[in-house]
PDB file of C-alpha atoms in Angstrom:
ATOM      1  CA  UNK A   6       0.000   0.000   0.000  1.00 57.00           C
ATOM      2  CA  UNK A   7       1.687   3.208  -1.218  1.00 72.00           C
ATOM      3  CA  UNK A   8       2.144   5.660   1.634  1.00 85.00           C
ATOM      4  CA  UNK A   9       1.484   8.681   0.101  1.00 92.00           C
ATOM      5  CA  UNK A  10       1.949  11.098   3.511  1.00 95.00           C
ATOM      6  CA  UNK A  11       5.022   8.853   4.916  1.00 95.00           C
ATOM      7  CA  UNK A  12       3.303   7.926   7.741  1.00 97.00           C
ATOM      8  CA  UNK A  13       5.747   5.272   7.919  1.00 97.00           C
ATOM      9  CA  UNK A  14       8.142   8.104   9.734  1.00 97.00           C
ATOM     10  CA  UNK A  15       5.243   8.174  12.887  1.00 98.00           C
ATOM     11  CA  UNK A  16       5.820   4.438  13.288  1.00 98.00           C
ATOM     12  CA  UNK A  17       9.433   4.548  13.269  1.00 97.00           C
ATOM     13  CA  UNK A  18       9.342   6.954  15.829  1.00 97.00           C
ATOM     14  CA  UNK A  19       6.677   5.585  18.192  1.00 98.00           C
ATOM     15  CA  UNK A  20       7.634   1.827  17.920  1.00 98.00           C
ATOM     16  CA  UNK A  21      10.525   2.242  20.540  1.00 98.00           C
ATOM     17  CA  UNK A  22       8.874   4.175  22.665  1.00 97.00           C
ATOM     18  CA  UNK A  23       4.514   3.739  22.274  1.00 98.00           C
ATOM     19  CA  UNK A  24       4.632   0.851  25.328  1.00 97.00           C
ATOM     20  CA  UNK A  25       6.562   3.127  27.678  1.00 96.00           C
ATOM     21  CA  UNK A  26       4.311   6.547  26.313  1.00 96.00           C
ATOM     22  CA  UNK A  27       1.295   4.919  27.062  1.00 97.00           C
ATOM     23  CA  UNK A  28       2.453   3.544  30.684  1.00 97.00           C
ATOM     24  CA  UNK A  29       3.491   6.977  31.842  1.00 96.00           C
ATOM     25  CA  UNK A  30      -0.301   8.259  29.967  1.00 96.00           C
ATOM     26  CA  UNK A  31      -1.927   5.412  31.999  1.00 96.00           C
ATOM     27  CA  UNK A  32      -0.332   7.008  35.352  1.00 95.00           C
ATOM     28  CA  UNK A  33      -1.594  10.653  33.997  1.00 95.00           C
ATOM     29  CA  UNK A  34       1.567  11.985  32.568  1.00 93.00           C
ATOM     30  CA  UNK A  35       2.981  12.349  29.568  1.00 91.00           C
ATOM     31  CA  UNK A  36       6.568  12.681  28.101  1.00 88.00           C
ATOM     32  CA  UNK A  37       7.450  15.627  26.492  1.00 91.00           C
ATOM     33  CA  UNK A  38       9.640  14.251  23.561  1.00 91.00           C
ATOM     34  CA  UNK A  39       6.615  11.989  23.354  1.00 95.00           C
ATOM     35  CA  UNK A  40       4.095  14.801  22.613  1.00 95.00           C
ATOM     36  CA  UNK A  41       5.358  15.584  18.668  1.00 94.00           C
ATOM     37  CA  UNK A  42       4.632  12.025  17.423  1.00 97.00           C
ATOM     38  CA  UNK A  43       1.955  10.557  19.701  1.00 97.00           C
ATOM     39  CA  UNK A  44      -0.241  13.561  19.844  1.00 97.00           C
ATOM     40  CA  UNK A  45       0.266  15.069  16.034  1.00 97.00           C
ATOM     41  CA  UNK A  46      -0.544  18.568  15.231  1.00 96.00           C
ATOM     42  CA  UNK A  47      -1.242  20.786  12.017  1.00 95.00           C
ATOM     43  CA  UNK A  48       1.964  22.046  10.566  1.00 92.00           C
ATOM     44  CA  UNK A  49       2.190  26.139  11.343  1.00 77.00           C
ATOM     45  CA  UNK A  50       2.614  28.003   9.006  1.00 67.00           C
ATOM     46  CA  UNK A  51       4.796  30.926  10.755  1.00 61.00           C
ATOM     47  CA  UNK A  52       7.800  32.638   8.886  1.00 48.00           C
ATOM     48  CA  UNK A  53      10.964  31.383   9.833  1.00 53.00           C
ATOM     49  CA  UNK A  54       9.692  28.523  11.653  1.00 58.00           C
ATOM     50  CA  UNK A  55      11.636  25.368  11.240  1.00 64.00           C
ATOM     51  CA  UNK A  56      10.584  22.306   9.835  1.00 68.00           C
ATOM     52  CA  UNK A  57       8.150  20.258  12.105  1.00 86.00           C
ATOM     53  CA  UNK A  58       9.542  16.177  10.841  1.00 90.00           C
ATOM     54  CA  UNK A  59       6.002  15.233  12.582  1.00 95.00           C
ATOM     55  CA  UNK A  60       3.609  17.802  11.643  1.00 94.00           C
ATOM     56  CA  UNK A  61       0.536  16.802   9.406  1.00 96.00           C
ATOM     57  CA  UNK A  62      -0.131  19.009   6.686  1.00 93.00           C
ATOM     58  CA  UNK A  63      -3.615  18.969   5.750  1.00 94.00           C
ATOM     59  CA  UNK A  64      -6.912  17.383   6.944  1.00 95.00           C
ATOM     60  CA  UNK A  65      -6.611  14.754   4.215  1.00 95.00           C
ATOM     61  CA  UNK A  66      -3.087  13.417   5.671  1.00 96.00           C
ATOM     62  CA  UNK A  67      -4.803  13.616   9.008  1.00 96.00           C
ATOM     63  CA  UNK A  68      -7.470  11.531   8.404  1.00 95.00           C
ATOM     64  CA  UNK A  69      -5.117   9.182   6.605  1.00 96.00           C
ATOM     65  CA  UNK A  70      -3.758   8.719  10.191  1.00 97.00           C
ATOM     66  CA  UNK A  71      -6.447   7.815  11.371  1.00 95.00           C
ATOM     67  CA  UNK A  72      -6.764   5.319   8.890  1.00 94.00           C
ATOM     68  CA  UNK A  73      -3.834   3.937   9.238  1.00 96.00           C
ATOM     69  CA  UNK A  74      -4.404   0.957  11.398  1.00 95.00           C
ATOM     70  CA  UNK A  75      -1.035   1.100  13.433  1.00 97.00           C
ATOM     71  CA  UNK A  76      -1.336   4.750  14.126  1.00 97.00           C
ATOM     72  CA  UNK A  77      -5.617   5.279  13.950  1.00 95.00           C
ATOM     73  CA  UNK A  78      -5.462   2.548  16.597  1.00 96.00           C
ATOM     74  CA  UNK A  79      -2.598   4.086  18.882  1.00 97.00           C
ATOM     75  CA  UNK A  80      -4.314   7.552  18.864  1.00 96.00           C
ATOM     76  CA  UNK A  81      -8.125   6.383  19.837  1.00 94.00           C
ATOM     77  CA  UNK A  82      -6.362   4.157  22.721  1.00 96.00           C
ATOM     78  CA  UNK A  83      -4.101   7.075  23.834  1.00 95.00           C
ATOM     79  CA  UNK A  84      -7.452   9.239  23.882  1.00 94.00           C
ATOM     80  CA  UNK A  85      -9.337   6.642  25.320  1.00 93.00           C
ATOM     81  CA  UNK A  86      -6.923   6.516  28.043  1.00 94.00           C
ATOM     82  CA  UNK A  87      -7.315  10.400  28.579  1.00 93.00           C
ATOM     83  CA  UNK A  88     -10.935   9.620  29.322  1.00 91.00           C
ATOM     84  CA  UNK A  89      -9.942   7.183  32.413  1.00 93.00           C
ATOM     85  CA  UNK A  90      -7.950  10.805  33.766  1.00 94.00           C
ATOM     86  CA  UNK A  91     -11.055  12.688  33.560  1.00 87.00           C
ATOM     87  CA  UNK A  92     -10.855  13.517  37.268  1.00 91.00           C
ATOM     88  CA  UNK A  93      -7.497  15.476  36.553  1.00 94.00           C
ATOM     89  CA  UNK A  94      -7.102  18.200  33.793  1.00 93.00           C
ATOM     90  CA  UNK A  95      -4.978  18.464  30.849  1.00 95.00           C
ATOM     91  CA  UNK A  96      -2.684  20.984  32.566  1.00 94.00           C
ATOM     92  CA  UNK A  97      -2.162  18.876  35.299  1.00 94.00           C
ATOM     93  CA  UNK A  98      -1.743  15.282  32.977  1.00 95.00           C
ATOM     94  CA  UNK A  99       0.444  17.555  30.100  1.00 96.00           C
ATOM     95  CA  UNK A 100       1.751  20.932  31.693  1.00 95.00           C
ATOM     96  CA  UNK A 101       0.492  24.193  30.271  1.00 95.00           C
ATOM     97  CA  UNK A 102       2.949  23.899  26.792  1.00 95.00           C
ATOM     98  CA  UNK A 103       1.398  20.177  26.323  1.00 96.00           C
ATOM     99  CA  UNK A 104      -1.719  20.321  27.431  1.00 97.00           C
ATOM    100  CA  UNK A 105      -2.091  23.030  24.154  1.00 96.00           C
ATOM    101  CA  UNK A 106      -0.587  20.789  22.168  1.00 96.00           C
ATOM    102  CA  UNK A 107      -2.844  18.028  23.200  1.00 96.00           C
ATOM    103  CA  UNK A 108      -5.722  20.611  22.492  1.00 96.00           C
ATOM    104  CA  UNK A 109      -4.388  20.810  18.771  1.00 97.00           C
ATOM    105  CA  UNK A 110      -3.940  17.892  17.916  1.00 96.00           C
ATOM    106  CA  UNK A 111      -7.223  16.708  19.052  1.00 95.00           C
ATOM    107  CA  UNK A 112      -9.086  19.768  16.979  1.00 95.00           C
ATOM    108  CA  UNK A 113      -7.118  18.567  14.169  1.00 95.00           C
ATOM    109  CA  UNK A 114      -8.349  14.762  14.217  1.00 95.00           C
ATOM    110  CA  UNK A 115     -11.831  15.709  14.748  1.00 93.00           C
ATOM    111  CA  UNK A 116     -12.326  17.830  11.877  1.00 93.00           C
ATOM    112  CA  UNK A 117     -10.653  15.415  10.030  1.00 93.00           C
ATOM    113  CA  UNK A 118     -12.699  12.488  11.042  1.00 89.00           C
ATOM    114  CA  UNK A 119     -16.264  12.583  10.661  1.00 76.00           C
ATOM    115  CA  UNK A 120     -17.539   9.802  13.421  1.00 69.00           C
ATOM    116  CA  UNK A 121     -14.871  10.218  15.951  1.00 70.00           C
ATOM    117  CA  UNK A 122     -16.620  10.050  19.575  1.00 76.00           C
ATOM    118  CA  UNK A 123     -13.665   9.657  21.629  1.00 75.00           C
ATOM    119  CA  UNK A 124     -12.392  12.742  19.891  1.00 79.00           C
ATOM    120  CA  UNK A 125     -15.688  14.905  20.721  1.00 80.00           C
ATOM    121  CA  UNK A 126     -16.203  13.880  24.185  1.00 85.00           C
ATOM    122  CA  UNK A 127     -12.843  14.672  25.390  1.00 89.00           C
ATOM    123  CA  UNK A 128     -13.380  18.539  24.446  1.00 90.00           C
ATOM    124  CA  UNK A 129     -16.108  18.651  27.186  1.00 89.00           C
ATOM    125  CA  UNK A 130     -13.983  16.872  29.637  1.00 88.00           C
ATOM    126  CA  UNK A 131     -11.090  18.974  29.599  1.00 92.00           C
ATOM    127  CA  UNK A 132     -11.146  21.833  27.411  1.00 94.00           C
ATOM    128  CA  UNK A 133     -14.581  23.306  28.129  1.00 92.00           C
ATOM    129  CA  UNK A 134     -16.442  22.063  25.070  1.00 91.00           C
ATOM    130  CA  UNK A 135     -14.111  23.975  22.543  1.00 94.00           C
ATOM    131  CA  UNK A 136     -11.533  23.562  19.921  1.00 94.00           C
ATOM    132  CA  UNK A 137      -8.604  24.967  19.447  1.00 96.00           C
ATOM    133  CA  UNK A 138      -9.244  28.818  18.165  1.00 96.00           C
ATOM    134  CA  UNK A 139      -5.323  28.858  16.203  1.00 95.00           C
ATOM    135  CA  UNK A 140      -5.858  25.282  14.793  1.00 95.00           C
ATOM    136  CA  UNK A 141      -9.111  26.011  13.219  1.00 95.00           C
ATOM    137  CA  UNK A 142      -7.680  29.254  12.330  1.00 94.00           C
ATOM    138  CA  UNK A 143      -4.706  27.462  10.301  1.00 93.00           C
ATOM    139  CA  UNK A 144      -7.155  25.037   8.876  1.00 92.00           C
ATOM    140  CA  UNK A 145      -9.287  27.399   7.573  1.00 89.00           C
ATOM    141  CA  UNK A 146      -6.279  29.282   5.672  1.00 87.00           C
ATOM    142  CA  UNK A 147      -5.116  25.631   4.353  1.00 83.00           C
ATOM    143  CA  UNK A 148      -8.957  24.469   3.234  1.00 71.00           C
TER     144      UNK A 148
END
């Protein structure tokens, strides 16, 4: 199957490391160095910024993801596992920096996915009901 969005390169990176990301999720952490290729964001699209290796670049690619059975599968059990933390909040599971992170990359996968409940839910858990104002910004300049 041709991998037109080299999705390959998310594998590669979470293979060493998804067991151990997912244990330190389960405890309501996360990993930092983790955050980039477990919890995928829109590419920005600021002057001068540097290449992002794990960035997606359009809603198409994202939804790809998703499809991808390695990586669909990861994300909807690392979101499902956000949902057993629902008695903490994202700052304290993430840290400020993360937990916006974690709020872009799920806006990203829900408008990219059209029957994603795990995706929608999670909003009104920890981030009031709302998406991410800067993602849906960027996504609206890309569409």
């Amino acid at each position: 199957m041709p991998d037109e969005y080299d999705l390959q390169r998310f594998v590669s990176a979470q293979d060493p490391v998804y067991d151990d990301a997912l244990a330190i999720l389960r405890r309501g952490m996360m990993c930092t160095p983790y955050m980039e290729f477990i919890f995928p964001r829109l590419a920005t699209r600021r002057s001068g910024a540097a290449p992002e290796p794990y960035a997606i670049t359009s809603l198409d690619e994202a939804s790809a993801y998703l499809s991808f059975p390695i990586l669909g599968g990861r994300y909807r059990e690392c979101v499902g596992t956000l949902h057993r933390l629902s008695g903490l909040s994202a700052r304290a599971v993430f840290g400020d920096v993360d937990a916006k992170k974690l709020h872009a990359s799920l806006t990203l996968f829900s408008e990219a996915s059209n029957d994603e409940f795990l995706l929608e839910t999670i909003f009104d858990v920890w981030f009031d009901g709302l998406l991410d104002e800067e993602t849906m910004n960027d996504l609206y300049l890309i569409s």
